[in-house]
Coordinates of C-alpha atoms and ligand atoms in Angstrom, one line a residue:
X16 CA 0.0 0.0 0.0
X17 CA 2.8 2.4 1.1
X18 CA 4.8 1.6 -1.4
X19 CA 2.4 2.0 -4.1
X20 CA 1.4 5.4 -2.4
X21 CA 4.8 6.3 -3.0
X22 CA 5.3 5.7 -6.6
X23 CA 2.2 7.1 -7.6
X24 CA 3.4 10.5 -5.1
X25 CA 6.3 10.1 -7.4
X26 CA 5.1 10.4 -10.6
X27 CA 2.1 13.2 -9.7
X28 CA 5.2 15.3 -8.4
X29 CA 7.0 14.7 -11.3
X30 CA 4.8 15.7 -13.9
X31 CA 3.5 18.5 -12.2
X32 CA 7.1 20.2 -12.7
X33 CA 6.9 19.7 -16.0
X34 CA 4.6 22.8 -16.1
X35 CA 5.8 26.3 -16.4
X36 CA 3.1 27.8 -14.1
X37 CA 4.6 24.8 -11.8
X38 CA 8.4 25.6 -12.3
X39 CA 8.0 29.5 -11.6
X40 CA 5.9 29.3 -8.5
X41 CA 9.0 26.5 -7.5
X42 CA 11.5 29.1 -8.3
X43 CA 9.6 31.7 -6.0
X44 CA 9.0 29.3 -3.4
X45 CA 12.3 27.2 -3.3
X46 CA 12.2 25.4 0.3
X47 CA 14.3 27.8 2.1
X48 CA 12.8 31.7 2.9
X49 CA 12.3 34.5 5.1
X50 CA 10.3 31.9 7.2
X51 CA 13.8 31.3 9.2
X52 CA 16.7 33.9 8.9
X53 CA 20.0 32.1 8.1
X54 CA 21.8 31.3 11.7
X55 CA 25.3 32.1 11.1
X56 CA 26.5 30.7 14.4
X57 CA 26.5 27.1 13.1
X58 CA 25.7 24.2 15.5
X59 CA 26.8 24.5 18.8
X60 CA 28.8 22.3 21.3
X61 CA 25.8 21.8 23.7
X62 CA 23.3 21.3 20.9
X63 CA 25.1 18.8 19.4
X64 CA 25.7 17.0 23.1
X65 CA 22.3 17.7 24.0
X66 CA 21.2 15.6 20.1
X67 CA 22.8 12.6 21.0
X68 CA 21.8 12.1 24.7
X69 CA 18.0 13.0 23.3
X70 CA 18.3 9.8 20.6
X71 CA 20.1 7.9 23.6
X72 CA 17.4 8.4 26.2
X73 CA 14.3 8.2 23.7
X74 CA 15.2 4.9 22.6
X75 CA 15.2 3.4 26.0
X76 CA 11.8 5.3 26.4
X77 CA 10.2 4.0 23.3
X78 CA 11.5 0.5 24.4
X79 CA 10.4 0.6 27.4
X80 CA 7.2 2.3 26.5
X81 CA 6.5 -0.6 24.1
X82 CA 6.9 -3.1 26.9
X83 CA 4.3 -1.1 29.5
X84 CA 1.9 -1.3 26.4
X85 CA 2.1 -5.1 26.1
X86 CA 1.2 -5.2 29.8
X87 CA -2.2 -4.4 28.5
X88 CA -2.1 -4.4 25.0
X89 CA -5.3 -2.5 24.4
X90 CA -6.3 1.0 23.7
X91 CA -9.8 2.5 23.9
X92 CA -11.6 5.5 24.8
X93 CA -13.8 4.0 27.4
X94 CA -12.7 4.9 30.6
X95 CA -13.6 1.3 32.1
X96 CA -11.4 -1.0 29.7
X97 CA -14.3 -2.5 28.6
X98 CA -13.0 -5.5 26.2
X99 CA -14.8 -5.1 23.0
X100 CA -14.8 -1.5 22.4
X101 CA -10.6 -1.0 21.8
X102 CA -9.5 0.7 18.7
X103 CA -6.7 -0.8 18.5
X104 CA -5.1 -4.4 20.4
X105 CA -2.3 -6.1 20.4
X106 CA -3.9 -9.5 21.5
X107 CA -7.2 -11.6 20.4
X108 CA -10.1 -10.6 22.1
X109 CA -11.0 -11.5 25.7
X110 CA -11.7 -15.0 24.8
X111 CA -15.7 -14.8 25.7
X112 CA -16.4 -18.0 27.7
X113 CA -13.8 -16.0 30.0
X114 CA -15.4 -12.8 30.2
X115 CA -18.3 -13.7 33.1
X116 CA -16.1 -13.5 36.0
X117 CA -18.4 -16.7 37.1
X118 CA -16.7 -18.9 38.8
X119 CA -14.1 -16.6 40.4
X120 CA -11.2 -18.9 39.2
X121 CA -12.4 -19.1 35.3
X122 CA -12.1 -14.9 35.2
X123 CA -9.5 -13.5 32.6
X124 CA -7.0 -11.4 34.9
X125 CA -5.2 -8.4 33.6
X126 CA -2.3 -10.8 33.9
X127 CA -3.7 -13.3 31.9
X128 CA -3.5 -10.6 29.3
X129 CA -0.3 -9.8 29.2
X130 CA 2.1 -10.2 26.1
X131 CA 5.6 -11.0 25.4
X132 CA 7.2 -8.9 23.6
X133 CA 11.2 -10.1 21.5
X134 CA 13.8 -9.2 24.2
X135 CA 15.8 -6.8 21.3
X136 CA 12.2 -4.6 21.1
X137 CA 10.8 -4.8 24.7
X138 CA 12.7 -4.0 28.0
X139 CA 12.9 -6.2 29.1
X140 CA 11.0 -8.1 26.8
X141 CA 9.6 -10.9 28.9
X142 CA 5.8 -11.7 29.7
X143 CA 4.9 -9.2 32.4
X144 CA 8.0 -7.2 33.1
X145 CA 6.3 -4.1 33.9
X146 CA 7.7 -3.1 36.9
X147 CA 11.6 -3.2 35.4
X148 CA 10.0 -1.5 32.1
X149 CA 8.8 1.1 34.2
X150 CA 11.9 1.8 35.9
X151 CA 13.3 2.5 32.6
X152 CA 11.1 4.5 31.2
X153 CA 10.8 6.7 34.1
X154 CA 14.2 7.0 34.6
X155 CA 15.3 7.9 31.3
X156 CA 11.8 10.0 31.1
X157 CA 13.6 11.9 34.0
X158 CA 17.0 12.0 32.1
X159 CA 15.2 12.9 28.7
X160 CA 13.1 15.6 30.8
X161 CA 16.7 17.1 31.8
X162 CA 18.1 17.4 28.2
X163 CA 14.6 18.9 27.1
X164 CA 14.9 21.9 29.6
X165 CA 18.4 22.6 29.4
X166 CA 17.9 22.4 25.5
X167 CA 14.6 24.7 25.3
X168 CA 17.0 27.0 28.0
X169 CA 20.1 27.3 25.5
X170 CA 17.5 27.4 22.7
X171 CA 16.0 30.6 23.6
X172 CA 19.4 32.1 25.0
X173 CA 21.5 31.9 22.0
X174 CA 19.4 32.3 19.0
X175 CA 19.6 28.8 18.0
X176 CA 15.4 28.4 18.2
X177 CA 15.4 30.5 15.0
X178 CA 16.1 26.8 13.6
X179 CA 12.8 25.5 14.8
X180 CA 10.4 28.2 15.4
X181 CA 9.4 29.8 11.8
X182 CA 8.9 33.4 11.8
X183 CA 5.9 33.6 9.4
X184 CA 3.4 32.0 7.5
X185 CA 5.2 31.3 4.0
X186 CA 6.5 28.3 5.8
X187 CA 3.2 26.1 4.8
X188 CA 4.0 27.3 0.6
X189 CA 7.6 26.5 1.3
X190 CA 6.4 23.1 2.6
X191 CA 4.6 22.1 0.1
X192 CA 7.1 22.8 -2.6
X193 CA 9.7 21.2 -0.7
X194 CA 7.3 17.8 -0.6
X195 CA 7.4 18.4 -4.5
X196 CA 10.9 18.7 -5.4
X197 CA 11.3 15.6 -2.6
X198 CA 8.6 14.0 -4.4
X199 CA 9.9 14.4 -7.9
X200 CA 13.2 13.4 -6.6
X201 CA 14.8 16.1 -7.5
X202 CA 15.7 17.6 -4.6
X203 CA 16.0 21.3 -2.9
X204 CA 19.4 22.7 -2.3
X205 CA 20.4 21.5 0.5
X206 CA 20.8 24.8 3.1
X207 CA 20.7 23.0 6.5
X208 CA 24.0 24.5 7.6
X209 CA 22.2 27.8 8.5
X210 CA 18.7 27.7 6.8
X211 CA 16.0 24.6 7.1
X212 CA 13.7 24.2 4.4
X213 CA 9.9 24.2 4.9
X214 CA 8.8 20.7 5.7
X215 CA 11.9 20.1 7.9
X216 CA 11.1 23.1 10.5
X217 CA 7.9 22.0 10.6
X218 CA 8.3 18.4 11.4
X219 CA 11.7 19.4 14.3
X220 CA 8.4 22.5 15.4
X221 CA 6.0 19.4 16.2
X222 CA 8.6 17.0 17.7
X223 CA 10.1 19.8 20.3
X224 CA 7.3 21.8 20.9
X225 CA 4.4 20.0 21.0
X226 CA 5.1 16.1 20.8
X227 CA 7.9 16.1 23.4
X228 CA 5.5 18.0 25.7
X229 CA 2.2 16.0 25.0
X230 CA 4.3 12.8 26.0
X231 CA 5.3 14.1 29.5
X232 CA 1.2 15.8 30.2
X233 CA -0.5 12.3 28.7
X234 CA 2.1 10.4 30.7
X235 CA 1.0 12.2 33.6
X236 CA -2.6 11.8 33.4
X237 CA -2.2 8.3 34.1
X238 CA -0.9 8.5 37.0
X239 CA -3.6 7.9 39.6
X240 CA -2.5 11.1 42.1
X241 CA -3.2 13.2 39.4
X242 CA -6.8 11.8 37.8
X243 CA -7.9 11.3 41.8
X244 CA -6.9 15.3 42.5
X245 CA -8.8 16.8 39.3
X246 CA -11.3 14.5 38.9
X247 CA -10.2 12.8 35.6
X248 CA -11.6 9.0 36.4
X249 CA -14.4 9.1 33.3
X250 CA -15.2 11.5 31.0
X251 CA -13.1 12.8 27.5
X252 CA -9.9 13.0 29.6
X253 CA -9.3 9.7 31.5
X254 CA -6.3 7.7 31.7
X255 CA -7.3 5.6 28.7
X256 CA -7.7 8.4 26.2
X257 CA -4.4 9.5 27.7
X258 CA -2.8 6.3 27.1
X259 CA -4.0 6.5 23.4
X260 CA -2.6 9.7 23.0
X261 CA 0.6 8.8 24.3
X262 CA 0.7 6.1 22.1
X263 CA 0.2 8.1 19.1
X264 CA 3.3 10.4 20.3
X265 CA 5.0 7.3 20.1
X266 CA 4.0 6.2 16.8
X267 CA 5.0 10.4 15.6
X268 CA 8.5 10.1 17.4
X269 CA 9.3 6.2 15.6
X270 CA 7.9 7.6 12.2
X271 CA 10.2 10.9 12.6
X272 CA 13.4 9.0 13.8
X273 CA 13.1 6.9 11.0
X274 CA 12.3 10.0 8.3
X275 CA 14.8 12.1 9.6
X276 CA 17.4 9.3 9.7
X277 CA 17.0 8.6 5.8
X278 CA 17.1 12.6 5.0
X279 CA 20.1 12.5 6.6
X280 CA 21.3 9.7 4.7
X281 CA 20.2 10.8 1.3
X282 CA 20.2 14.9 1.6
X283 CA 24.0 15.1 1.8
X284 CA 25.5 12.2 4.6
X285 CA 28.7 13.5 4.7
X286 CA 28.2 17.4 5.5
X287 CA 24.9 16.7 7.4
X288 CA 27.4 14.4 9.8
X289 CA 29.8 17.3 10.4
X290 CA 27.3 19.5 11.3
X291 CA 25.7 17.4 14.1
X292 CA 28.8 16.1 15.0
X293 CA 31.7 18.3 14.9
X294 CA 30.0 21.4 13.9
X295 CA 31.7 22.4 10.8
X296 CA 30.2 22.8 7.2
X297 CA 32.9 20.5 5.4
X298 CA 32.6 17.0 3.6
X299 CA 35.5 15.8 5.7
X300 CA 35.2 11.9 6.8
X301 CA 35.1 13.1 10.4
X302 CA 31.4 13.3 11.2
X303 CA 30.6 10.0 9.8
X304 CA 33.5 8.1 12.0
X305 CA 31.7 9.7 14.6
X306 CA 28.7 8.6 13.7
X307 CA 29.9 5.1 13.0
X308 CA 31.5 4.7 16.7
X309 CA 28.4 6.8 18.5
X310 CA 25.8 4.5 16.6
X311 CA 27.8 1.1 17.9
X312 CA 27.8 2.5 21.1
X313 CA 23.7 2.5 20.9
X314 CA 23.6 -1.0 19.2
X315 CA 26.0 -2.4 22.2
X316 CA 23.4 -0.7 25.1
X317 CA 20.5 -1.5 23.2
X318 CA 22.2 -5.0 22.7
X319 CA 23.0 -5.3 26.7
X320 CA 19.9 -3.6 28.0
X321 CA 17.4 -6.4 28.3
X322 CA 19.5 -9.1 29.3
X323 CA 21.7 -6.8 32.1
X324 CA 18.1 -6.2 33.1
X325 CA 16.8 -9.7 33.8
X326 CA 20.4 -10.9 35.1
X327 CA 20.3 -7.5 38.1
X328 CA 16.6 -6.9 37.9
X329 CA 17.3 -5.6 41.9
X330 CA 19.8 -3.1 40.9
X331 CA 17.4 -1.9 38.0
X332 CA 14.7 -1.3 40.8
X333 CA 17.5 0.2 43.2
X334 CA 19.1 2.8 40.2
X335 CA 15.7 3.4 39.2
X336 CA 14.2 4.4 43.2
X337 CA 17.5 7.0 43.1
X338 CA 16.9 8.6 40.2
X339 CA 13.0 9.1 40.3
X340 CA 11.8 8.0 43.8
X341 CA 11.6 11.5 44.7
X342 CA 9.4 12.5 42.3
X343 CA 7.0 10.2 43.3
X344 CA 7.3 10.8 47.0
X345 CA 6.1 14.1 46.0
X346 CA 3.5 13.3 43.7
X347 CA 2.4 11.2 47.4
X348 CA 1.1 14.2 48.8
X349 CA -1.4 15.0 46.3
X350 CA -5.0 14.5 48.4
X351 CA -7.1 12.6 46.3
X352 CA -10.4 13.6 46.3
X353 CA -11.9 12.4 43.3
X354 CA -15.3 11.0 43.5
X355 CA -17.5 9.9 40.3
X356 CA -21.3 9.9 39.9
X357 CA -23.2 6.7 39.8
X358 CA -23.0 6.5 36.6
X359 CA -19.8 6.6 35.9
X360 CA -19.4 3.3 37.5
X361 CA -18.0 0.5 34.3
X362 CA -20.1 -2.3 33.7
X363 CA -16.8 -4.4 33.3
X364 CA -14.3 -4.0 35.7
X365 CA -10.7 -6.3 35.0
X366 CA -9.9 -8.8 37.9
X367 CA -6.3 -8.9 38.5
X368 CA -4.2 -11.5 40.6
X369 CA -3.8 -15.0 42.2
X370 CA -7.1 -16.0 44.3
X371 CA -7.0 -17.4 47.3
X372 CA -6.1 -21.0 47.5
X373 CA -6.7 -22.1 51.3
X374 CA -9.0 -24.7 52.6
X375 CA -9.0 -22.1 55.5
X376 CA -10.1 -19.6 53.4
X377 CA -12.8 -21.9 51.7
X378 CA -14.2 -22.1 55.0
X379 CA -14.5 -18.4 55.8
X380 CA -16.6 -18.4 52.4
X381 CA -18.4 -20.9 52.9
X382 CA -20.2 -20.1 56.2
X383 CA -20.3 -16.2 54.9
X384 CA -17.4 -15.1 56.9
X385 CA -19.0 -15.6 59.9
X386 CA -15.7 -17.0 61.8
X387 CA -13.3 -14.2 59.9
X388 CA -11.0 -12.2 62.5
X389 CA -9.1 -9.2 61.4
X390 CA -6.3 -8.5 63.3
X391 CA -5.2 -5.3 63.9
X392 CA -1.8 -5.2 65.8
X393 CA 2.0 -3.5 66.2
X394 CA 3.3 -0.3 67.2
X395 CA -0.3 0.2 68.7
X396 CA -1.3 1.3 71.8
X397 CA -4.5 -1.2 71.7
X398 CA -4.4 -4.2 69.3
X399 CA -8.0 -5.4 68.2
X400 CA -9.4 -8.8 66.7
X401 CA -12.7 -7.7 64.8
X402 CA -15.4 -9.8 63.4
X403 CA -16.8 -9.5 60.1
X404 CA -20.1 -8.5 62.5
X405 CA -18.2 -5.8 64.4
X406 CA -16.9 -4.2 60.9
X407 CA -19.9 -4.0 59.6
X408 CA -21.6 -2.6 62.3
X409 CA -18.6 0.3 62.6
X410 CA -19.4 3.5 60.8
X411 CA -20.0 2.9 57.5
X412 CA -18.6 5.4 54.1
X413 CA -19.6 4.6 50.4
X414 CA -17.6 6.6 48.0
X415 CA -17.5 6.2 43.5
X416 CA -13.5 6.2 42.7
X417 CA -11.7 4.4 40.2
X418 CA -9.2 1.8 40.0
X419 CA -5.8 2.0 38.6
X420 CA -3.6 -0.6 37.8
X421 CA -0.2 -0.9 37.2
X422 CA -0.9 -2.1 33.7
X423 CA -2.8 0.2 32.1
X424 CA -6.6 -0.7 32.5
X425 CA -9.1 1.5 35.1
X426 CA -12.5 1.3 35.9
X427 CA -14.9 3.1 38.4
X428 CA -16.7 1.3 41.1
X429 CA -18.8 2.0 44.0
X430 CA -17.1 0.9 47.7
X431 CA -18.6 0.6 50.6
X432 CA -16.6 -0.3 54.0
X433 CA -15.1 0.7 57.3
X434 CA -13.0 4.4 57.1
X435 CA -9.0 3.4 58.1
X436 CA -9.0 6.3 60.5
X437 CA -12.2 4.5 62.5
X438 CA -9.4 1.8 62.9
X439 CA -6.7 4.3 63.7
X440 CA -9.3 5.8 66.2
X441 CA -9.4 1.9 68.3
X442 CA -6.1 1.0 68.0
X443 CA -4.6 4.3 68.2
X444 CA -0.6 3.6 66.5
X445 CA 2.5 4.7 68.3
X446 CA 4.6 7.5 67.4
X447 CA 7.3 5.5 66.3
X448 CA 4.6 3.8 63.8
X449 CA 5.2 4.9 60.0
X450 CA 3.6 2.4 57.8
X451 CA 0.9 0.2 57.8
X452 CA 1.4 -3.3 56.4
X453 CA -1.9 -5.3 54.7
X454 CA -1.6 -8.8 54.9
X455 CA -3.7 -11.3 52.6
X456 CA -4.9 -14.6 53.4
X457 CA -4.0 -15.2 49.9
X458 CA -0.6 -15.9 48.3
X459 CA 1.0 -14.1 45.8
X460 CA 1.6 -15.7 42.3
X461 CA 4.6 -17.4 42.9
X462 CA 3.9 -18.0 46.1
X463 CA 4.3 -16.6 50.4
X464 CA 2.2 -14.0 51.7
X465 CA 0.7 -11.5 49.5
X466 CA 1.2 -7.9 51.5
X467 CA 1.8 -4.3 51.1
X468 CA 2.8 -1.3 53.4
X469 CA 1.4 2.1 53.3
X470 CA 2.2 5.4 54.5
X471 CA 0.8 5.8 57.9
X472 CA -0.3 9.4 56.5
X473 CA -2.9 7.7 53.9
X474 CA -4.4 5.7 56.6
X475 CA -5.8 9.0 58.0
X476 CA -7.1 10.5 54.8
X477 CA -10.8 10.5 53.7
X478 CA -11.0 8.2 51.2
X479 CA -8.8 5.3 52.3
X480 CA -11.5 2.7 53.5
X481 CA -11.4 -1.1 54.3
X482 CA -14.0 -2.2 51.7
X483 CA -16.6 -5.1 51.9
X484 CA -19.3 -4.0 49.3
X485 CA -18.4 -3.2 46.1
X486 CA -21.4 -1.4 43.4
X487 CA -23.8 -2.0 46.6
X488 CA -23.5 -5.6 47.1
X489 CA -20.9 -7.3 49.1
X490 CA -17.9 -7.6 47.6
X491 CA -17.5 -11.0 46.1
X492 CA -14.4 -13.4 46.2
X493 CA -13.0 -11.9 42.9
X494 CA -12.5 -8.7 44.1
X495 CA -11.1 -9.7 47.4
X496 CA -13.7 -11.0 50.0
X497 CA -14.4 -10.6 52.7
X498 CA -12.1 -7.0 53.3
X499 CA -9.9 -5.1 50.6
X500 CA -8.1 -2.1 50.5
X501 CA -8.8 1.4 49.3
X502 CA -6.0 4.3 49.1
X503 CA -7.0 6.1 45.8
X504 CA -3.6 7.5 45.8
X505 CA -2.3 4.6 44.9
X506 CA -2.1 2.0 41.9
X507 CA -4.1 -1.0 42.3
X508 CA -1.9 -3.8 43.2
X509 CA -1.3 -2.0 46.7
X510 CA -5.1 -2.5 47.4
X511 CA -4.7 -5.4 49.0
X512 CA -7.5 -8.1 48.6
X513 CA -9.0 -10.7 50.7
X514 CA -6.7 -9.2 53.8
X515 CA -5.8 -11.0 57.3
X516 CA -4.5 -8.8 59.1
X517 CA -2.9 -5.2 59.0
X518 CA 0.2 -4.3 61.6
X519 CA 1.6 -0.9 62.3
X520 CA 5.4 -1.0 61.4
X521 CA 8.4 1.6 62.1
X522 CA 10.2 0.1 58.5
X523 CA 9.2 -2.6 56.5
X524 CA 12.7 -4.0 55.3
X525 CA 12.8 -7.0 57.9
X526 CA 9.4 -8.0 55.7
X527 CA 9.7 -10.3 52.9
X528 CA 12.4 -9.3 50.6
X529 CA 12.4 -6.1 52.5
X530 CA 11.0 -4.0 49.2
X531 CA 7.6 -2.9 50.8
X532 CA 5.4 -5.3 49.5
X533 CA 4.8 -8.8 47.3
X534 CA 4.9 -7.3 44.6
X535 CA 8.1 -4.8 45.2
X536 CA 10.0 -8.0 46.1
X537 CA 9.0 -10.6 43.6
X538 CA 8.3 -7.9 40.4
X539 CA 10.3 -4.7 41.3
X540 CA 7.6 -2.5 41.6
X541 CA 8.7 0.8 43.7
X542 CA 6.4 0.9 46.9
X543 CA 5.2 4.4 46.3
X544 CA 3.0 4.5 43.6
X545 CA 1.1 7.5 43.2
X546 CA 1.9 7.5 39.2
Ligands
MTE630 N1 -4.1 -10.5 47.9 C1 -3.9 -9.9 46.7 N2 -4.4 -8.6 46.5 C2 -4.3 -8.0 45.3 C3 -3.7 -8.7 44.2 C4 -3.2 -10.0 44.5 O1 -2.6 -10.7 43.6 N3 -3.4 -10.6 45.7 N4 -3.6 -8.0 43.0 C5 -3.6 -6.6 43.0 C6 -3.8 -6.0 41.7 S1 -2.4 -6.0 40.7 C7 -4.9 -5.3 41.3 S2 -4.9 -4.4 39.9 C8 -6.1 -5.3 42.2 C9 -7.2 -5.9 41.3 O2 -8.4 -5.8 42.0 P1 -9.7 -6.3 41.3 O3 -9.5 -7.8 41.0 O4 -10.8 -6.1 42.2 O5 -9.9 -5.6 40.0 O6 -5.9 -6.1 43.3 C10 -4.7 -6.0 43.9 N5 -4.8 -6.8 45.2
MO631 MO1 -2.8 -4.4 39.0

């Protein structure tokens, strides 16, 4: 299809310079014009640094990014994942026998969803690899953020934006002759040392200004601190239209590496080379060894990056908690406040992780929890051992809110359950008490204790509840009977389902593999996770 476009672009641009009227308004219009002033002062040192760490960064992004995708491989508009309405996937269909969530253990989990991805395209390319991928990308998002500022900074300080910001309108004519003479392969002089044509402006304008922005806002409206502070859990702006907006930012920055990279390649290699390279206007060999030795350095990381990864996924999780845990300890103390209206509430809502197993807990169930015991315990000045009865008859708070998870999908739903700061109020935590811990009766996927610890300071706000109804009716095994979690600053693998007990620690490092949680030990996940 492309292809064919392409020849027939080909021959339409070629005959049409085969008219006069054609070949004067060419002349008059030549690529190049007062649409950017010539810059005299050549490329710079820092913009040509500030070039190569960009490519070097964005390609662990995109990577990455591509992995995080085939966590959920589906995009849609509907704020509630519902399978069926995506406009694009990168799987079958929800296979529909699956789809009734009836019995608890036939439902098809988020998990079940995942793909795997070839370990030279996805970082780091294995089946549900998220929490590494993630590191990744938000690390190098970080990095990539840096370059952006200090390059917008020098930008606007030296003169150099005159490259990328045209002046005036006789940039679209310019354009569109430019896309003629490329078309009719026979090509515009090539001015780059001082003076872009047309098209090129344009397309660097687009990439800098607007999709290099767009990818850090629609990254950010994922994040669940943000949606649950303005309110952006349904509606045109929710974290799935965000997600396919992201993607296509994705799908602009691949299709422009690859454009540029042939232009380069076919414009003038040589002198283009020098220019980004070693700054000078000359057809000296120089650029390209350059080149040569900075593009084998890429193929060696890209080469390395996936397997390092899975051989020290710990030290991934560890570099990646330095360079960006801050940020989201910050992004922490956003107060969610973010309720939604009935009907906001998704018909479907995605189950997610391993049920539990227990003949213990097949007894709770079966007499309808009648003999269930949460234990409440730790740095507390009074421990408590509450029935199901006693929960139920504490004050009761119903809020609409919706569900992140770590791999892409959300949906709204209605809870219903005990406030945390009713529980804080009867067992009344120590000073010295910092986090509280959730622990499961269930076991995590590949097996021990399924937990997760919390900042004490969420237990007290608002909207964190101990839930047993969910949409009005008690909540049902799936979605983590008899008691689960609600922190709505927080993705969804830290709402701990079906939970045991909760204890009141000063540090959770003595706890499992000392990460915070289940699944901060056993999949890397960071154990903030307000984004
Ligand atoms: N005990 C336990 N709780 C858990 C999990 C789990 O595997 N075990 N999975 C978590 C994840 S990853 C998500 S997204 C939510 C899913 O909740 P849902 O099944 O009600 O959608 O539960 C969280 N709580
Ligand atoms: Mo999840």
């Amino acid at each position: 299809m492309s292809v064919a476009g392409l020849i027939v672009w080909i021959a339409v641009c070629q005959q049409l310079r085969t008219y006069s009227a054609v070949q004067s308004w060419l002349a008059s219009h030549p690529g190049t014009g007062d649409f950017q002033p010539p810059v005299i002062s050549g490329f710079p040192l820092w913009l040509r640094i500030l070039h190569f760490l960009n490519l070097l960064f964005m390609l662990f992004i995109i990577r990455a990014g591509i992995q995080i995708l085939a966590d959920h491989p589906r995009l849609q508009t509907d704020a509630g994942s519902m399978p069926g309405r995506e406009r694009l996937r990168l799987r079958g269909p929800v296979p529909p026998d699956r789809m009734a969530q009836e019995p608890p253990e036939r439902a098809w989990t988020a998990k079940d969803d995942a793909v795997t991805l070839p370990r030279w395209l996805g970082l780091p390319g294995i089946r549900h690899s998220i929490g590494l991928a993630r590191w990744w990308h938000f690390s190098c998002d970080f990095l990539w953020v840096l370059t952006g500022v200090t390059f917008y900074v020098l930008l606007f300080t030296t003169g150099q934006w005159a490259r990328l910001v045209p002046v005036n309108w006789s940039v679209i004519p310019n354009a569109i002759s430019t896309a003629i003479q490329y078309g009719s392969l026979d090509f515009p002089a090539n001015k780059g040392w001082t003076q872009y044509n047309g098209m090129q402006i344009i397309a660097y304008f687009v990439v800098v200004f607007i999709a290099g922005p767009l990818a850090l806002i629609t990254g950010l409206l994922q994040a669940p601190a943000i949606a649950a502070r303005f309110g952006l859990g349904w509606g045109r702006i929710n974290r799935q239209t965000a997600r396919i907006v992201h993607f296509m930012v994705l799908v602009t920055f691949v299709g422009f590496i690859f454009i540029h990279t042939v232009m380069v390649w076919i414009t003038g290699l040589l002198k283009n080379l020098n220019h980004i390279t070693i700054g000078m206007n000359t057809a000296s060999w120089t650029g390209w060894w350059l080149y040569v030795i900075w593009m084998a350095i890429v193929v060696a990381v890209w080469w390395a990056a996936s397997p390092l990864t899975l051989r020290y996924p710990r030290v991934v999780q560890k570099t990646g908690r330095f360079l960006i845990g801050w940020a989201k300890a910050l992004l922490e103390n956003t107060d969610p406040r973010a309720t939604y209206p009935e009907k906001a509430i998704s018909p479907f809502f995605w189950p997610n992780g391993t049920l539990p197993d227990s003949q213990e807990y097949a007894d709770l169930r079966d007499n309808g929890f009648r003999d269930y015991r949460l234990r409440v315990d730790g740095l507390v000045d009074k421990p408590v051992t509450l029935s199901y009865e006693q929960l139920r008859a504490m004050p009761k708070q119903e809020q609409t809110t919706q569900h992140y998870c770590i791999q892409g999908w959300s949906g709204v739903a209605k809870w219903g359950g005990v406030p945390m700061r009713e529980i804080l109020k009867l067992v009344q935590p120590s000073p010295k008490a910092r986090f509280a811990v959730f622990y499961s009766l269930a076991s995590g996927a590949e097996g021990g204790v399924y937990y997760d610890a919390h900042k004490i300071e969420h237990m007290q706000h608002h909207l964190t509840i101990l839930a047993y109804e969910m949409n009005g009716e008690p909540l049902n095994e799936l979605h983590g009977a008899p008691l689960r979690l609600r922190n709505e600053l927080e993705l969804g693998f830290k709402q701990v389902k079906w939970i045991r007990a909760i204890e009141f620690v000063e540090s959770f490092s003595h706890l499992g593999a000392g990460q915070g949680g289940y699944n901060e030990d056993h999949e890397f996940y960071g154990y903030r996770m307000p984004i």
